[in-house]
mmCIF file of C-alpha atoms in Angstrom:
data_model
loop_
_atom_site.group_PDB
_atom_site.id
_atom_site.type_symbol
_atom_site.label_atom_id
_atom_site.label_comp_id
_atom_site.label_asym_id
_atom_site.label_seq_id
_atom_site.Cartn_x
_atom_site.Cartn_y
_atom_site.Cartn_z
ATOM 1 C CA MET C 27 103.869 93.154 113.249
ATOM 2 C CA THR C 28 105.294 95.404 110.599
ATOM 3 C CA GLU C 29 107.086 98.747 111.398
ATOM 4 C CA ARG C 30 104.427 100.188 109.228
ATOM 5 C CA SER C 31 101.664 99.336 111.819
ATOM 6 C CA SER C 32 103.555 100.785 114.822
ATOM 7 C CA ALA C 33 101.543 103.687 116.420
ATOM 8 C CA ARG C 34 99.503 103.966 119.447
ATOM 9 C CA CYS C 35 95.748 103.193 118.700
ATOM 10 C CA LEU C 36 92.640 103.498 120.706
ATOM 11 C CA LEU C 37 89.690 101.153 120.670
ATOM 12 C CA PHE C 38 86.342 102.305 121.858
ATOM 13 C CA ALA C 39 83.532 99.479 122.037
ATOM 14 C CA ASP C 40 80.256 99.389 123.470
ATOM 15 C CA VAL C 41 77.361 96.651 123.810
ATOM 16 C CA ALA C 42 74.305 97.596 121.835
ATOM 17 C CA ASN C 43 70.724 96.567 122.904
ATOM 18 C CA GLY C 44 71.417 96.368 126.716
ATOM 19 C CA VAL C 45 68.561 98.929 127.094
ATOM 20 C CA ARG C 46 65.999 96.796 125.191
ATOM 21 C CA LEU C 47 66.983 93.766 127.158
ATOM 22 C CA ALA C 48 66.637 95.685 130.508
ATOM 23 C CA VAL C 49 63.040 96.586 129.539
ATOM 24 C CA LYS C 50 62.186 93.071 128.868
ATOM 25 C CA LEU C 51 64.051 91.325 131.422
ATOM 26 C CA GLY C 52 64.792 93.944 134.170
ATOM 27 C CA GLU C 53 68.153 95.897 135.055
ATOM 28 C CA ALA C 54 69.754 93.067 136.974
ATOM 29 C CA GLU C 55 69.467 90.412 134.248
ATOM 30 C CA ALA C 56 70.545 92.848 131.450
ATOM 31 C CA GLY C 57 73.361 94.048 133.585
ATOM 32 C CA TYR C 58 74.655 90.385 133.976
ATOM 33 C CA ALA C 59 74.298 89.895 130.190
ATOM 34 C CA VAL C 60 76.220 92.963 129.250
ATOM 35 C CA GLU C 61 78.843 92.231 131.875
ATOM 36 C CA ARG C 62 79.382 88.826 130.446
ATOM 37 C CA CYS C 63 80.031 90.470 127.097
ATOM 38 C CA LEU C 64 82.588 92.956 128.569
ATOM 39 C CA ASN C 65 84.390 90.127 130.217
ATOM 40 C CA ARG C 66 84.825 88.318 126.980
ATOM 41 C CA MET C 67 85.901 91.716 125.177
ATOM 42 C CA SER C 68 88.544 92.448 127.929
ATOM 43 C CA ARG C 69 90.082 89.036 127.553
ATOM 44 C CA CYS C 70 90.330 89.683 123.850
ATOM 45 C CA ALA C 71 92.133 93.124 124.591
ATOM 46 C CA GLU C 72 94.590 91.425 126.919
ATOM 47 C CA ALA C 73 95.328 88.590 124.429
ATOM 48 C CA TYR C 74 96.489 91.313 121.948
ATOM 49 C CA SER C 75 98.716 93.175 124.315
ATOM 50 C CA ALA C 76 96.554 96.248 125.231
ATOM 51 C CA SER C 77 98.704 98.684 127.075
ATOM 52 C CA GLU C 78 95.647 100.211 128.860
ATOM 53 C CA LEU C 79 92.234 98.777 129.608
ATOM 54 C CA GLU C 80 89.228 100.581 131.108
ATOM 55 C CA ILE C 81 85.727 99.159 131.386
ATOM 56 C CA ARG C 82 82.807 101.214 132.416
ATOM 57 C CA SER C 83 78.924 99.969 132.419
ATOM 58 C CA ASP C 84 78.578 98.937 129.012
ATOM 59 C CA VAL C 85 81.698 100.394 127.404
ATOM 60 C CA LEU C 86 85.350 99.256 127.075
ATOM 61 C CA VAL C 87 88.220 101.560 126.163
ATOM 62 C CA ALA C 88 91.651 99.935 125.254
ATOM 63 C CA ARG C 89 94.812 101.296 123.914
ATOM 64 C CA PHE C 90 97.364 99.126 121.696
ATOM 65 C CA PRO C 91 100.891 99.511 120.601
ATOM 66 C CA ASP C 92 99.989 99.184 116.949
ATOM 67 C CA ALA C 93 97.097 99.239 114.478
ATOM 68 C CA ASP C 94 97.203 95.504 113.495
ATOM 69 C CA ALA C 95 96.832 94.525 117.193
ATOM 70 C CA ALA C 96 94.010 96.973 117.773
ATOM 71 C CA LEU C 97 91.892 95.720 114.861
ATOM 72 C CA LEU C 98 92.612 91.955 115.594
ATOM 73 C CA ALA C 99 91.280 92.577 119.011
ATOM 74 C CA ALA C 100 88.240 94.311 117.804
ATOM 75 C CA ARG C 101 87.507 91.462 115.408
ATOM 76 C CA GLU C 102 87.877 88.804 118.079
ATOM 77 C CA MET C 103 85.688 90.823 120.491
ATOM 78 C CA ARG C 104 82.993 90.905 117.825
ATOM 79 C CA GLU C 105 83.254 87.191 117.282
ATOM 80 C CA ARG C 106 82.952 86.399 120.951
ATOM 81 C CA VAL C 107 79.941 88.600 121.421
ATOM 82 C CA ARG C 108 78.206 87.107 118.407
ATOM 83 C CA ALA C 109 78.734 83.598 119.846
ATOM 84 C CA LEU C 110 76.480 84.431 122.800
ATOM 85 C CA PRO C 111 73.013 83.276 122.449
ATOM 86 C CA PRO C 112 69.998 85.822 122.248
ATOM 87 C CA MET C 113 67.984 86.258 125.476
ATOM 88 C CA SER C 114 64.331 86.525 125.121
ATOM 89 C CA GLY C 115 64.836 87.095 121.386
ATOM 90 C CA ILE C 116 67.131 89.934 122.094
ATOM 91 C CA LYS C 117 70.804 89.748 120.763
ATOM 92 C CA LEU C 118 73.499 91.757 122.203
ATOM 93 C CA VAL C 119 75.961 93.123 119.612
ATOM 94 C CA LEU C 120 79.382 94.848 119.592
ATOM 95 C CA ARG C 121 79.834 98.231 118.186
ATOM 96 C CA ALA C 122 83.435 99.490 117.837
ATOM 97 C CA GLY C 123 85.608 102.433 116.771
ATOM 98 C CA VAL C 124 89.333 102.119 116.166
ATOM 99 C CA VAL C 125 91.381 105.337 115.730
ATOM 100 C CA LEU C 126 94.908 106.656 116.246
ATOM 101 C CA GLU C 127 95.785 108.404 119.680
ATOM 102 C CA SER C 128 97.205 111.172 117.496
ATOM 103 C CA GLU C 129 93.708 111.912 116.023
ATOM 104 C CA GLY C 130 92.757 113.464 119.318
ATOM 105 C CA SER C 131 92.895 117.169 119.821
ATOM 106 C CA GLU C 132 92.135 119.913 122.477
ATOM 107 C CA ALA C 133 88.587 120.144 121.179
ATOM 108 C CA GLU C 134 87.952 116.438 120.904
ATOM 109 C CA SER C 135 90.093 113.689 122.480
ATOM 110 C CA ALA C 136 90.800 110.424 120.472
ATOM 111 C CA GLU C 137 88.256 108.517 122.593
ATOM 112 C CA LYS C 138 85.503 111.019 121.761
ATOM 113 C CA TRP C 139 86.329 110.550 118.090
ATOM 114 C CA ALA C 140 86.225 106.855 118.374
ATOM 115 C CA ALA C 141 82.851 107.117 120.261
ATOM 116 C CA ARG C 142 81.370 109.283 117.509
ATOM 117 C CA LEU C 143 82.547 106.643 115.062
ATOM 118 C CA VAL C 144 80.538 104.055 116.964
ATOM 119 C CA GLU C 145 77.423 106.116 117.300
ATOM 120 C CA SER C 146 77.450 107.053 113.625
ATOM 121 C CA HIS C 147 77.217 103.566 112.183
ATOM 122 C CA ASN C 148 75.264 100.343 112.506
ATOM 123 C CA PRO C 149 75.534 97.887 115.487
ATOM 124 C CA ASP C 150 77.798 94.833 114.918
ATOM 125 C CA THR C 151 80.166 97.287 112.911
ATOM 126 C CA ILE C 152 83.809 97.903 113.544
ATOM 127 C CA ALA C 153 84.391 101.311 112.141
ATOM 128 C CA VAL C 154 88.037 102.149 111.427
ATOM 129 C CA SER C 155 89.369 105.649 110.795
ATOM 130 C CA GLU C 156 90.928 106.282 107.526
ATOM 131 C CA ASN C 157 94.342 107.575 109.254
ATOM 132 C CA LEU C 158 94.457 104.466 111.030
ATOM 133 C CA SER C 159 93.856 102.091 107.937
ATOM 134 C CA GLU C 160 96.877 103.642 106.290
ATOM 135 C CA LEU C 161 99.136 102.140 109.039
ATOM 136 C CA LEU C 162 97.809 98.533 108.742
ATOM 137 C CA SER C 163 99.896 95.861 107.177
ATOM 138 C CA PRO C 164 98.671 94.972 103.565
ATOM 139 C CA SER C 165 96.938 91.746 104.481
ATOM 140 C CA MET C 166 94.935 93.615 107.388
ATOM 141 C CA ARG C 167 94.312 96.446 105.061
ATOM 142 C CA ARG C 168 92.656 94.037 102.495
ATOM 143 C CA MET C 169 89.930 93.356 105.269
ATOM 144 C CA LEU C 170 88.532 96.809 105.066
ATOM 145 C CA GLY C 171 85.550 97.981 103.028
ATOM 146 C CA LYS C 172 83.016 100.660 102.653
ATOM 147 C CA VAL C 173 81.096 101.174 105.893
ATOM 148 C CA ASP C 174 77.289 100.998 105.811
ATOM 149 C CA GLU C 175 75.599 103.955 107.242
ATOM 150 C CA ALA C 176 72.934 103.665 109.882
ATOM 151 C CA PRO C 177 69.588 104.714 108.928
ATOM 152 C CA GLY C 178 69.088 108.630 109.298
ATOM 153 C CA ASN C 179 72.927 109.216 110.220
ATOM 154 C CA ALA C 180 75.464 111.004 108.100
ATOM 155 C CA ALA C 181 78.352 108.621 108.872
ATOM 156 C CA LEU C 182 81.730 110.154 109.552
ATOM 157 C CA PRO C 183 84.476 109.018 107.024
ATOM 158 C CA ALA C 184 85.581 105.568 107.884
ATOM 159 C CA LEU C 185 86.070 102.142 106.782
ATOM 160 C CA GLU C 186 84.588 98.947 108.107
ATOM 161 C CA LEU C 187 86.285 95.518 109.096
ATOM 162 C CA ASN C 188 84.463 92.875 107.038
ATOM 163 C CA ASN C 189 83.880 89.267 108.042
ATOM 164 C CA ALA C 190 86.812 87.754 106.061
ATOM 165 C CA PRO C 191 89.150 85.392 108.037
ATOM 166 C CA PRO C 192 92.222 87.438 109.462
ATOM 167 C CA PRO C 193 95.767 86.801 108.220
ATOM 168 C CA SER C 194 97.356 83.888 109.901
ATOM 169 C CA PRO C 195 100.658 84.495 111.889
ATOM 170 C CA ALA C 196 102.656 82.973 109.200
ATOM 171 C CA GLU C 197 101.226 85.609 106.505
ATOM 172 C CA LEU C 198 102.028 88.425 108.913
ATOM 173 C CA ARG C 199 105.588 87.133 109.574
ATOM 174 C CA GLN C 200 106.008 86.930 105.683
ATOM 175 C CA GLU C 201 104.693 90.457 105.060
ATOM 176 C CA ALA C 202 107.105 91.686 107.791
ATOM 177 C CA GLN C 203 110.039 89.859 106.270
ATOM 178 C CA GLN C 204 109.158 91.051 102.753
ATOM 179 C CA ALA C 205 108.832 94.709 104.075
ATOM 180 C CA GLN C 206 112.496 94.431 105.096
ATOM 181 C CA LYS C 207 113.906 93.071 101.572
ATOM 182 C CA GLN C 208 115.463 95.577 99.297
ATOM 183 C CA MET C 209 117.136 95.382 95.994
ATOM 184 C CA ARG C 210 119.325 98.195 94.638
ATOM 185 C CA VAL C 211 119.460 98.733 90.950
ATOM 186 C CA SER C 212 121.974 101.212 89.289
ATOM 187 C CA PHE C 213 122.130 102.383 85.682
ATOM 188 C CA ARG C 214 124.626 105.168 84.297
ATOM 189 C CA GLY C 215 125.316 106.696 87.784
ATOM 190 C CA GLN C 216 121.851 106.643 89.084
ATOM 191 C CA SER C 217 120.308 104.179 91.558
ATOM 192 C CA TRP C 218 116.785 103.011 92.572
ATOM 193 C CA VAL C 219 115.548 100.751 95.421
ATOM 194 C CA ILE C 220 112.949 97.989 94.988
ATOM 195 C CA ASP C 221 111.152 97.200 98.408
ATOM 196 C CA ALA C 222 107.633 96.785 99.729
ATOM 197 C CA ALA C 223 106.919 100.456 99.259
ATOM 198 C CA HIS C 224 108.186 100.463 95.817
ATOM 199 C CA PRO C 225 107.774 96.938 94.451
ATOM 200 C CA THR C 226 108.161 97.414 90.596
ATOM 201 C CA LEU C 227 110.946 98.831 88.494
ATOM 202 C CA LEU C 228 110.324 99.362 84.798
ATOM 203 C CA PHE C 229 112.945 99.543 81.987
ATOM 204 C CA GLY C 230 112.770 100.120 78.285
ATOM 205 C CA ARG C 231 113.260 102.636 75.492
ATOM 206 C CA GLU C 232 110.238 104.866 76.274
ATOM 207 C CA THR C 233 110.616 107.834 78.569
ATOM 208 C CA GLY C 234 107.819 106.741 80.849
ATOM 209 C CA ASN C 235 109.976 103.844 82.045
ATOM 210 C CA ASP C 236 111.973 104.282 85.426
ATOM 211 C CA ILE C 237 115.067 103.326 83.526
ATOM 212 C CA VAL C 238 115.399 104.404 79.913
ATOM 213 C CA VAL C 239 118.010 102.530 77.804
ATOM 214 C CA SER C 240 118.455 104.187 74.478
ATOM 215 C CA ASP C 241 119.267 101.459 72.080
ATOM 216 C CA PRO C 242 117.572 100.272 69.130
ATOM 217 C CA ARG C 243 117.637 96.662 70.271
ATOM 218 C CA VAL C 244 115.490 97.823 73.377
ATOM 219 C CA SER C 245 111.803 97.553 73.226
ATOM 220 C CA ARG C 246 109.597 100.526 74.223
ATOM 221 C CA GLN C 247 108.397 98.645 77.327
ATOM 222 C CA HIS C 248 111.262 95.984 77.521
ATOM 223 C CA ALA C 249 111.065 94.412 81.111
ATOM 224 C CA ARG C 250 110.601 94.973 84.741
ATOM 225 C CA ILE C 251 112.046 93.789 88.186
ATOM 226 C CA GLU C 252 109.238 93.034 90.564
ATOM 227 C CA LEU C 253 109.247 92.112 94.382
ATOM 228 C CA ARG C 254 106.414 89.335 94.797
ATOM 229 C CA ASN C 255 105.967 86.921 97.594
ATOM 230 C CA GLY C 256 109.543 87.764 99.175
ATOM 231 C CA MET C 257 111.236 87.183 95.833
ATOM 232 C CA PHE C 258 112.622 89.475 93.111
ATOM 233 C CA TYR C 259 111.493 88.574 89.533
ATOM 234 C CA LEU C 260 112.927 89.661 86.270
ATOM 235 C CA ALA C 261 109.921 89.591 83.730
ATOM 236 C CA ASP C 262 110.654 90.121 79.953
ATOM 237 C CA SER C 263 107.965 91.607 77.657
ATOM 238 C CA SER C 264 110.292 92.501 74.860
ATOM 239 C CA THR C 265 111.034 91.512 71.070
ATOM 240 C CA ASN C 266 114.733 90.657 71.607
ATOM 241 C CA GLY C 267 114.621 89.309 75.109
ATOM 242 C CA THR C 268 116.495 90.247 78.199
ATOM 243 C CA TYR C 269 119.980 88.973 78.818
ATOM 244 C CA LEU C 270 121.015 88.153 82.608
ATOM 245 C CA LEU C 271 124.571 87.758 83.899
ATOM 246 C CA GLU C 272 124.422 86.662 87.429
ATOM 247 C CA GLU C 273 127.538 85.997 89.603
ATOM 248 C CA GLY C 274 128.891 82.596 89.372
ATOM 249 C CA THR C 275 126.622 81.553 86.384
ATOM 250 C CA ALA C 276 126.762 81.746 82.590
ATOM 251 C CA GLU C 277 124.651 84.429 80.713
ATOM 252 C CA HIS C 278 121.293 83.542 79.620
ATOM 253 C CA CYS C 279 118.313 85.037 77.845
ATOM 254 C CA VAL C 280 114.926 85.492 79.373
ATOM 255 C CA LYS C 281 112.200 85.951 76.663
ATOM 256 C CA ARG C 282 108.461 86.605 77.202
ATOM 257 C CA ASP C 283 108.925 84.811 80.569
ATOM 258 C CA GLU C 284 110.069 85.687 84.139
ATOM 259 C CA PHE C 285 113.049 84.490 86.306
ATOM 260 C CA VAL C 286 113.881 84.685 89.874
ATOM 261 C CA LEU C 287 116.953 86.884 90.470
ATOM 262 C CA SER C 288 119.793 85.817 92.724
ATOM 263 C CA GLU C 289 122.018 88.164 95.027
ATOM 264 C CA LYS C 290 123.853 90.124 92.367
ATOM 265 C CA GLY C 291 124.346 90.451 88.634
ATOM 266 C CA HIS C 292 123.820 92.727 85.399
ATOM 267 C CA ILE C 293 120.855 92.867 82.912
ATOM 268 C CA GLY C 294 121.168 93.640 79.237
ATOM 269 C CA CYS C 295 118.132 94.804 77.452
ATOM 270 C CA GLY C 296 117.997 93.068 74.106
ATOM 271 C CA PHE C 297 121.891 92.664 74.003
ATOM 272 C CA SER C 298 124.498 90.709 75.802
ATOM 273 C CA VAL C 299 126.000 92.266 78.832
ATOM 274 C CA GLY C 300 129.298 91.627 77.607
ATOM 275 C CA ASP C 301 128.775 93.302 74.433
ATOM 276 C CA ASN C 302 127.691 96.543 75.962
ATOM 277 C CA MET C 303 128.529 96.794 79.687
ATOM 278 C CA LEU C 304 127.876 100.508 79.597
ATOM 279 C CA ASP C 305 124.093 100.143 79.112
ATOM 280 C CA ALA C 306 123.810 97.167 81.330
ATOM 281 C CA VAL C 307 121.666 97.403 84.369
ATOM 282 C CA ALA C 308 123.190 96.285 87.683
ATOM 283 C CA PHE C 309 121.241 94.917 90.656
ATOM 284 C CA ALA C 310 122.237 93.589 94.117
ATOM 285 C CA LEU C 311 120.266 92.645 97.160
ATOM 286 C CA ASP C 312 120.879 95.029 100.128
#
């Protein structure tokens, strides 16, 4: 998991339609069906390292060490409950709310806040608080969308976990590695860091660029360095091209193209680095 997702989270989930089933089949049969759902749900919580787990009648409450784990557990719970066949035409479904522990207060605990999320939205919905969504890894955050409100309810602010496949362990590992990658760029005594939080650095002659190079050979929006898929790219969009001098290699020009940067070097915007080292942009991997 990424450091970004590390925060204690609470998952409140219940099994809907148990009352309807009890009216049709009786309390004992309905209770058995709900218990079967809760058993499946508790195994999911344990598989995603729930630090605390409590089951009461038709409700499960679990706490998790981070946001990604809580959401993945909720998703698998929903899939396992969906897989159970209906009984006498009545289908049991999961409703879940996932929040941060820190969203609790003296007036309302995090558990009550999560329970209100559950009650405010349609069955078979996993509602996620906006605060928790901000701590998810990027691939998990892409699985969220606007929540559908239950008829007659004014839904609390939340997002909904959609039905898209979850990211694979390999994708999550790649994101964690990318989150740790940094490139330091310097120009005329100033420095910038390119990382997962700030993946793009622009340079050119216009003042709106991150790095402004005042040279007539420099285009208004000359080039950029971009962190993408774990690699740093130099992308040129200029008239005169961007000159790249990396350690141990000869200088070459990148024009209307992009190039994967190595560990260390200098960049000239429209001019050779050797001709104007003062206005060259230096870069190095941290």
